[in-house]
Coordinates of C-alpha atoms in Angstrom, one line a residue:
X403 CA -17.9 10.9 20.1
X404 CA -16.2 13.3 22.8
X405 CA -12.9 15.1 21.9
X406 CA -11.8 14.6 25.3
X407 CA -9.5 12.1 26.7
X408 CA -11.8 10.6 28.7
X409 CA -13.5 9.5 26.1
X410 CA -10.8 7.8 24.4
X411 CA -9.8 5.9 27.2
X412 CA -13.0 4.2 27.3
X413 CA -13.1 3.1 23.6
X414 CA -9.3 1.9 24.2
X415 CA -11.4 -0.1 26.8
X416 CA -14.0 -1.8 24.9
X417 CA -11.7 -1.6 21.4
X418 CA -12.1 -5.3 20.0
X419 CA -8.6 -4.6 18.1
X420 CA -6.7 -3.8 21.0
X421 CA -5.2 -7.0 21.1
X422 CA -3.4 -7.0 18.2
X423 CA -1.4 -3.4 18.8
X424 CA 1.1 -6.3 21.4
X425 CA 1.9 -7.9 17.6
X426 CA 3.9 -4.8 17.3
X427 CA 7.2 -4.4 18.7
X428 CA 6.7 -0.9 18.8
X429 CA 9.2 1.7 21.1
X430 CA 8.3 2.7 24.6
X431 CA 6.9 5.8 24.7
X432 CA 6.4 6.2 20.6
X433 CA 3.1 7.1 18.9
X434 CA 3.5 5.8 15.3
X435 CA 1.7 7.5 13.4
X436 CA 4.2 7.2 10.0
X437 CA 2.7 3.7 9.4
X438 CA 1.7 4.8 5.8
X439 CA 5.9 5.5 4.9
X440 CA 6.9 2.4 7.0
X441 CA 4.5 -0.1 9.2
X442 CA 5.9 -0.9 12.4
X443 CA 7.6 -4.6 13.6
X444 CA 5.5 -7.0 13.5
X445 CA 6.6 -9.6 16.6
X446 CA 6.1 -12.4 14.3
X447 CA 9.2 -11.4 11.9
X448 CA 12.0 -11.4 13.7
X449 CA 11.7 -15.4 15.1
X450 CA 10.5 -16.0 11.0
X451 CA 14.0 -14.5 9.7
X452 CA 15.9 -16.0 12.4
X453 CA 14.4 -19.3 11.4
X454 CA 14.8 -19.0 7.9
X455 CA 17.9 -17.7 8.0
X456 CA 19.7 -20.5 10.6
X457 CA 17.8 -23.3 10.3
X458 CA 16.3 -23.1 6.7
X459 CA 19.5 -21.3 4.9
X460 CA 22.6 -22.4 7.4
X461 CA 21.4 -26.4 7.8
X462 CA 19.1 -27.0 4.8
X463 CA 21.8 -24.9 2.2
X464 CA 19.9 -25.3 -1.3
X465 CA 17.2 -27.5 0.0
X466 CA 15.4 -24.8 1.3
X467 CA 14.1 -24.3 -2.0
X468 CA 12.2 -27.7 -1.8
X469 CA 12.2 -28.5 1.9
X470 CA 11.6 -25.0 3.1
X471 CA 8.7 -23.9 0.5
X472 CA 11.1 -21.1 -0.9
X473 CA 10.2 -21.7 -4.3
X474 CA 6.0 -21.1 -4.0
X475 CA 6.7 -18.7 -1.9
X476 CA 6.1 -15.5 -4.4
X477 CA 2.9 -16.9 -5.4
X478 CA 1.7 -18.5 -1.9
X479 CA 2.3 -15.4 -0.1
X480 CA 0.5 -13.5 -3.2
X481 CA -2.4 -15.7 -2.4
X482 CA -2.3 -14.3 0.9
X483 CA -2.0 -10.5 0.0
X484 CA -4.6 -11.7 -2.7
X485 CA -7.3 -12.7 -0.1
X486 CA -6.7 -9.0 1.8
X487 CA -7.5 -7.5 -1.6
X488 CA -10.3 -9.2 -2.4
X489 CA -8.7 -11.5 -5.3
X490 CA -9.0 -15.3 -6.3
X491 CA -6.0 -17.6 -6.1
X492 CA -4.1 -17.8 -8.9
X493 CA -3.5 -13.7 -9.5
X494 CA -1.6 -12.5 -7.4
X495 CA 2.4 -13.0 -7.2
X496 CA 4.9 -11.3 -4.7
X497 CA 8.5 -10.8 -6.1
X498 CA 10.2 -8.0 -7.5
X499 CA 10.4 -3.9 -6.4
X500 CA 7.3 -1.7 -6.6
X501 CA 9.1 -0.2 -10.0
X502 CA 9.7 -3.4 -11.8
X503 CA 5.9 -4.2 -11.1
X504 CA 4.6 -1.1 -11.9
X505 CA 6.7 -1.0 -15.4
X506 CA 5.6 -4.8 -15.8
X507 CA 2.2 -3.9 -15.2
X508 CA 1.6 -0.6 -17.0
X509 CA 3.8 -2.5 -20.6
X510 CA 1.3 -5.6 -20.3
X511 CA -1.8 -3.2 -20.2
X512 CA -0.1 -1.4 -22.9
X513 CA 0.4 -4.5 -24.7
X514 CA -3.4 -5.9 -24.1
X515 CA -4.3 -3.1 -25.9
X516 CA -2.5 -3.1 -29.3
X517 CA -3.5 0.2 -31.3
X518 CA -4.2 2.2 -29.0
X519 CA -1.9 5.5 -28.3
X520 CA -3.3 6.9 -25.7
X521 CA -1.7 6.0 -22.0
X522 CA -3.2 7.9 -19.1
X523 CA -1.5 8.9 -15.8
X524 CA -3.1 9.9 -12.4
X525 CA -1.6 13.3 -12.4
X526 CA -1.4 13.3 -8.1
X527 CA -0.1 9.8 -8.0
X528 CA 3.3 9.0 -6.2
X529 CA 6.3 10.6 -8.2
X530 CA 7.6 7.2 -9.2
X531 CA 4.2 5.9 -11.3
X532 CA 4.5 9.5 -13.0
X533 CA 8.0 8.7 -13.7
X534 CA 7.6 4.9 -15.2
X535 CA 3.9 6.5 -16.8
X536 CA 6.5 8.5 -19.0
X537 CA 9.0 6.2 -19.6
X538 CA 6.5 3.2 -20.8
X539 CA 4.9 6.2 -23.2
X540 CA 8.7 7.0 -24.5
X541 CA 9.2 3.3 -24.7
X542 CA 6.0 2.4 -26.7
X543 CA 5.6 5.4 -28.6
X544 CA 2.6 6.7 -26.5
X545 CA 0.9 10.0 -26.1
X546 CA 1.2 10.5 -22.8
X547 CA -1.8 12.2 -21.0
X548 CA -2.2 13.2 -17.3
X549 CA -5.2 14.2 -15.4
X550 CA -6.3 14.6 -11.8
X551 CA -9.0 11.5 -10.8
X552 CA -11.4 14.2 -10.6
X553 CA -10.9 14.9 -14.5
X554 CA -10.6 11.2 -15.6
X555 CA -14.1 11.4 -17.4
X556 CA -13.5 14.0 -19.6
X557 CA -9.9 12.7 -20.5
X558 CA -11.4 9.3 -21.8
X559 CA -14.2 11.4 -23.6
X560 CA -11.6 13.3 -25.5
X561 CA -10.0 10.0 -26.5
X562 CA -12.7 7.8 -26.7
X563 CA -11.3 4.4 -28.9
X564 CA -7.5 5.9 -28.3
X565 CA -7.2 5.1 -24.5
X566 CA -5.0 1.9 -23.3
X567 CA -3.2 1.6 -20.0
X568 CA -4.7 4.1 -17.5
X569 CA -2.3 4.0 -14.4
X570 CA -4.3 5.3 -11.3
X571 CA -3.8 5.4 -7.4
X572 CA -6.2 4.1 -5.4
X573 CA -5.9 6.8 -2.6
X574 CA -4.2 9.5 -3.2
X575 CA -0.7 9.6 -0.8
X576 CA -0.5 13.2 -0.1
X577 CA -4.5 14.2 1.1
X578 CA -5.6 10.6 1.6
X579 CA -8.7 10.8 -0.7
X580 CA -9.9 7.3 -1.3
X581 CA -11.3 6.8 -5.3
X582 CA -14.0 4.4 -6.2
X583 CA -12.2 1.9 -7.8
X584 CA -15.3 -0.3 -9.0
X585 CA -16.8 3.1 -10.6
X586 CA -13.8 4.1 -12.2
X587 CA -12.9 0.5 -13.7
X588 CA -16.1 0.6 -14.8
X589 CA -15.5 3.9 -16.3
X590 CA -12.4 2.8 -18.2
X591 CA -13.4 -0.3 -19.3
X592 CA -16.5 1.8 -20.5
X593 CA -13.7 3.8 -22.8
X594 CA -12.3 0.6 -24.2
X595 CA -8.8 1.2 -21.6
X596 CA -6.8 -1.5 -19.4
X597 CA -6.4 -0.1 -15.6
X598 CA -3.7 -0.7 -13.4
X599 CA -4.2 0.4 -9.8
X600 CA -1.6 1.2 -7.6
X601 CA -2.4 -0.2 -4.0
X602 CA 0.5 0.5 -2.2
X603 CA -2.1 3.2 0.1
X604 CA -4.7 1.2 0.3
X605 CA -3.4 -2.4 0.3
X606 CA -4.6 -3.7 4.4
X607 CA -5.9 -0.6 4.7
X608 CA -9.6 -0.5 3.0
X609 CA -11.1 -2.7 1.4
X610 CA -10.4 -3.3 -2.4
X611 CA -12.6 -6.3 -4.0
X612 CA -10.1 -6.2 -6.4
X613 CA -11.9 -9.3 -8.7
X614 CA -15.8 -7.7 -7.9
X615 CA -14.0 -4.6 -9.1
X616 CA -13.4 -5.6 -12.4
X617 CA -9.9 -4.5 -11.6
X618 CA -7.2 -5.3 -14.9
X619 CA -4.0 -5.1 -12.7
X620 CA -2.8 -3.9 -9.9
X621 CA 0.8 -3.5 -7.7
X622 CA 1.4 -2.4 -4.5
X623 CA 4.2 -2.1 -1.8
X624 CA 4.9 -4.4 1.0
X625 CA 6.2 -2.3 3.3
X626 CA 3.0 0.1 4.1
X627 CA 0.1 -1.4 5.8
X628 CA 1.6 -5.0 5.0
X629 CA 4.3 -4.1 7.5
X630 CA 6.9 -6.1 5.7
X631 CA 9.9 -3.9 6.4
X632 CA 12.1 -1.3 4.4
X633 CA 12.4 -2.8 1.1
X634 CA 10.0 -5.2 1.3
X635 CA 9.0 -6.9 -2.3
X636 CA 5.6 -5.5 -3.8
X637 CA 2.9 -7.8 -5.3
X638 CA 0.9 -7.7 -8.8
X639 CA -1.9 -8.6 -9.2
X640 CA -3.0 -9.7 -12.8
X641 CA -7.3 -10.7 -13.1
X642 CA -7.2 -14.3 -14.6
X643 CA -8.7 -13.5 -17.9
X644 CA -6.0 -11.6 -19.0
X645 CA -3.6 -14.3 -17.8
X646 CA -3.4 -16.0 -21.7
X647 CA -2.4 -12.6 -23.2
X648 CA -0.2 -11.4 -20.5
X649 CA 2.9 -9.9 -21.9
X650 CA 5.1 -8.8 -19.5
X651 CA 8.4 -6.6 -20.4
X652 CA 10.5 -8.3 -18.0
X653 CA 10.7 -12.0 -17.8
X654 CA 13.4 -14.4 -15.8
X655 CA 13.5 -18.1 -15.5
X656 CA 11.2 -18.5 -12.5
X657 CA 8.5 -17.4 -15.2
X658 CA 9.3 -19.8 -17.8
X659 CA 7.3 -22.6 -18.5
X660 CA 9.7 -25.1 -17.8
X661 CA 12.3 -23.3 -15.6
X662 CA 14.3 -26.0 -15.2
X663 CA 14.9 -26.9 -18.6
X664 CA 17.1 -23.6 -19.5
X665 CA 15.5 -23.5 -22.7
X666 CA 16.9 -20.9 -25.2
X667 CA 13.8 -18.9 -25.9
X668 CA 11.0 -17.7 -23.6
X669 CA 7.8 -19.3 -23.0
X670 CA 5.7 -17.9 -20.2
X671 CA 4.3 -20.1 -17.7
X672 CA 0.7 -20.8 -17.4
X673 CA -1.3 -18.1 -14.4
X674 CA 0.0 -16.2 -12.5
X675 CA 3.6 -17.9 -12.5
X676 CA 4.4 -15.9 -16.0
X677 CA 4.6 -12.6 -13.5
X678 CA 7.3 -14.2 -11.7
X679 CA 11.5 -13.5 -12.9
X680 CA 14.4 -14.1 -11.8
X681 CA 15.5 -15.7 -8.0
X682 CA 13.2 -13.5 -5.3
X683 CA 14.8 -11.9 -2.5
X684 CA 14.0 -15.0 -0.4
X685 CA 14.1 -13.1 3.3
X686 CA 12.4 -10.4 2.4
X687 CA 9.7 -12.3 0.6
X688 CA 9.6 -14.4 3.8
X689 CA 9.6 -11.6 6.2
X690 CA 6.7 -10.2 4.9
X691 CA 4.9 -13.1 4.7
X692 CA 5.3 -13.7 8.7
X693 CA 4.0 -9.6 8.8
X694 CA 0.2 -10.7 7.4
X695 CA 0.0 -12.6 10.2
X696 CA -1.8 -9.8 12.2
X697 CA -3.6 -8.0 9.6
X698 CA -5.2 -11.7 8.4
X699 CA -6.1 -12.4 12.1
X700 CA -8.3 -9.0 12.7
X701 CA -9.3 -8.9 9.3
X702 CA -8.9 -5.7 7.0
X703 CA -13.0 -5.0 7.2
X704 CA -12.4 -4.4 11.3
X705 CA -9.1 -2.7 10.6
X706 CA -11.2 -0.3 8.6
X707 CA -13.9 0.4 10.7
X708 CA -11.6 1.2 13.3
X709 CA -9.4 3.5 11.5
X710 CA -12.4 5.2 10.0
X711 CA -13.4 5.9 13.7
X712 CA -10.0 7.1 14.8
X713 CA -10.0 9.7 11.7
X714 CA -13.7 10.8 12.8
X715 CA -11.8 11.2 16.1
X716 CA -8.6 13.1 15.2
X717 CA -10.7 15.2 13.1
X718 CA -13.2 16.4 15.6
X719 CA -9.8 16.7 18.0
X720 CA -8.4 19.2 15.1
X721 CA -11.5 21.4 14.7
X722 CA -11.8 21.8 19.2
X723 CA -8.1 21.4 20.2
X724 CA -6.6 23.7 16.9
X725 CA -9.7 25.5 16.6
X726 CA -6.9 28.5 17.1
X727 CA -4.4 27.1 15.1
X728 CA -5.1 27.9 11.3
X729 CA -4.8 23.9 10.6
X730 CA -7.4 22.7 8.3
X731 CA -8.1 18.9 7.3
X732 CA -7.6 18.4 3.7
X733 CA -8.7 14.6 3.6
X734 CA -12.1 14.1 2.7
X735 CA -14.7 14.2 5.7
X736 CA -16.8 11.3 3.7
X737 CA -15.7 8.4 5.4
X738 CA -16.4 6.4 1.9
X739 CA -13.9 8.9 0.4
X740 CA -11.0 9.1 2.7
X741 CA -7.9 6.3 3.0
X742 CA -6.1 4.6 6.4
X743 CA -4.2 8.5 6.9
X744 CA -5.4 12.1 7.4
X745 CA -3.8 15.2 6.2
X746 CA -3.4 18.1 7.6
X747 CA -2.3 21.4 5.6
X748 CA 0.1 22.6 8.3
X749 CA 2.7 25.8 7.0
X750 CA 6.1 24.5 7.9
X751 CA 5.1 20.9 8.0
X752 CA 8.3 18.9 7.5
X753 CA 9.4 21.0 10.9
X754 CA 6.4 20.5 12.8
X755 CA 6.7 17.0 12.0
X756 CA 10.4 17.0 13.4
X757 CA 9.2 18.8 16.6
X758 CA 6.6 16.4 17.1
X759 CA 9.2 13.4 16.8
X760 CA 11.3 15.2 19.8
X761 CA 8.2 14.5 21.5
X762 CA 7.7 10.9 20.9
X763 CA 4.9 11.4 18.2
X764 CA 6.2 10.0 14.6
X765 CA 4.4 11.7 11.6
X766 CA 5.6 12.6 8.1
X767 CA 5.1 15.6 6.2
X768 CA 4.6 15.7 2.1
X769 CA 5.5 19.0 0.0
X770 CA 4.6 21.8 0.4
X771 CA 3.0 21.5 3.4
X772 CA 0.9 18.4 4.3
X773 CA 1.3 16.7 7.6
X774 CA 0.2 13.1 7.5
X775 CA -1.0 10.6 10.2
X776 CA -1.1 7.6 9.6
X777 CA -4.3 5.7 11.7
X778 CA -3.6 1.9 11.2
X779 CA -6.6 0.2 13.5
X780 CA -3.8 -2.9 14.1
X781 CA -1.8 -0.6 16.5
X782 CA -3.1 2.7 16.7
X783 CA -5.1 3.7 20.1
X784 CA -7.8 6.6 20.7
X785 CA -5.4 7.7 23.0
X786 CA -2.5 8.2 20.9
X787 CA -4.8 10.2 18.9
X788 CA -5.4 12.4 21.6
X789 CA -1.9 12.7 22.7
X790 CA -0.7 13.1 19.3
X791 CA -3.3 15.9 18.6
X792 CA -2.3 17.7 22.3
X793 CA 1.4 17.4 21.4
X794 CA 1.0 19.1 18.1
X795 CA -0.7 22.4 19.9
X796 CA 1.8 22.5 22.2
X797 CA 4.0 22.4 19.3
X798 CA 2.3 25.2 18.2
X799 CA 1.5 27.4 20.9
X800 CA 5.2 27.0 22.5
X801 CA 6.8 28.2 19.2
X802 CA 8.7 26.0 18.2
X803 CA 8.4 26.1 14.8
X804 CA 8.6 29.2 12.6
X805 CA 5.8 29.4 10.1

């Protein structure tokens, strides 16, 4: 692997994914390199919304719900985010915003483990898990306890037979560090705890195995790697033996039993369908489902490989081309540790990452000063790598940002 441009023309060459990046209706003269904030178009949405919203809504009215498939959609298009994480049938349902799962989720592993008072919180995880982490714990009456991943070990040693819901990211959204799920579920389960995983990083980006895992539960985004546009509903997963004693906080009708019977008290349906509530967002739950299209045609084991090899690439580019620079890679160099983006601490990074947008290149930066790219295998090329690396010196050396 050369960090010249030469190089990467010939892998664009002989890239077996190349295909794909023309299922993207991505801007002329853009590098997208944000994909981990927002995936790109997929070309497949825009015909699917069109359809669903002329044909399926304008001529079919309310028998799109029964001629158009709208009412298995949430759990037919879990099925399919099911099979990208490694899960069954049956556990995985698409419906509501990334909060309402995640509160859904970390309540029902509170509640699948009565007595316990101990509810522990990834301490790096996205602000909002922090957030509902706290507010389940003031809700339940739960000590609340967070700890880096690093740290887990000794949190659960300290309160070994106390730990319940431990709410934990699966790669972490500032550095990109990739945890061993299967290790630390194992871990948990070893202290007597329920986990839920938050996917929303790693969800079509690595592999997850979520049922060889052992995983309890887990939620994740649509709009990441799924590409399912801004807003797009976010999926919980729920392993099937838990499925009996799932007791979810918030219920609606499409989770009842007998939905159509408007019965006076709640009785959850059997699987998966308790997770649903009330009426989806029907064209964003649609919308996404057109997005997988892609990601379930390449396959998210080739996605990976790829991306791991653009990271190896932009990393090698980092220590030849900003040699000078100061940068310094903070995602782990262990390909088995490192997620679908790579981090770079970069002083003044939310302006570099404006300059570098004047320029065509789209990154994001995360406080205090992380730079992230995003290397999604689907659409990203060696090339933009290298063009993204040689706009970001120039950046640099021309001054443009004061640091």
């Amino acid at each position: 692997m050369e960090p010249t441009p030469e190089w990467a023309e010939k892998e664009d060459a002989e890239d077996p994914l190349a295909m794909f990046r023309e299922e993207f209706l991505l801007p002329d003269g853009v590098i997208q390199l944000n994909g981990n904030s927002l995936g790109p178009l997929p070309r497949s949405v825009p015909d699917a919304v069109e359809r669903v919203v002329r044909r399926e809504w304008g001529e079919h009215l309310i028998g799109g719900w029964w001629d158009d498939g709208w009412w298995e959609a949430p759990v037919r298009v879990g099925d399919r985010i099911g099979r990208l994480i490694g899960a069954g049938p049956g556990q995985t349902v698409v419906g509501e915003s990334t909060s309402v799962q995640l509160f859904n989720a970390v309540t029902a592993a509170a509640r699948l483990c009565p007595g316990r008072g101990v509810l522990v919180s990834d301490a790096a995880n996205f602000p909002t898990d922090r957030y509902l982490a706290a507010s389940v714990a003031r809700l339940l009456g739960l000590e609340l306890v967070e700890t880096p991943v690093d740290g887990l070990g000794r949190v659960l040693a300290r309160h070994r037979g106390e730990v319940g819901p431990v709410l934990l990211g699966a790669v972490d959204f500032r550095t990109g560090a990739l945890t061993d799920i299967a290790r630390t579920t194992a871990q948990v389960r070893g202290a007597g705890g329920v986990t839920v995983w938050d996917l929303s990083h790693a969800a079509g980006a690595v592999p997850v195995e979520a049922d060889a895992a052992g995983v309890d539960l887990a939620v994740g985004c649509g709009y990441k790697y799924l590409c399912g546009g801004p807003g797009a509903p976010a999926f919980l997963y729920a392993a099937a033996r838990h499925h009996a004693a799932l007791d979810l906080p918030v219920t609606g009708w499409h989770g009842h039993a007998q939905p159509f019977d408007m019965a006076d008290e709640f009785v959850p349906a059997a699987g998966i369908d308790r997770a649903r509530t009330g009426t989806p967002h029907v064209l964003s739950l649609l919308a996404l489902e057109a997005a997988l299209e892609p990601l379930e045609a390449a396959g998210v084991e080739a996605v990976r490989r790829k991306s791991l090899r653009l990271g190896e690439y932009l990393i090698q580019l980092v220590a030849s081309v900003l040699s000078a620079s100061g940068l310094r890679v903070v995602t782990p160099s262990d390909p088995d540790r490192r997620g679908g983006h790579v981090a770079l601490r970069c002083p003044g990074a939310p302006e570099v990452s404006a300059a570098l947008k004047v320029r065509g290149v789209l990154t994001d930066a995360r406080p205090p000063d992380l730079l992230r790219l995003c290397l999604n295998g689907l659409y990203v090329s060696y090339t933009d790598v290298f063009r993204a690396v040689t706009a970001l010196r120039d950046v640099l050396a021309d001054g443009e940002v004061t640091r």
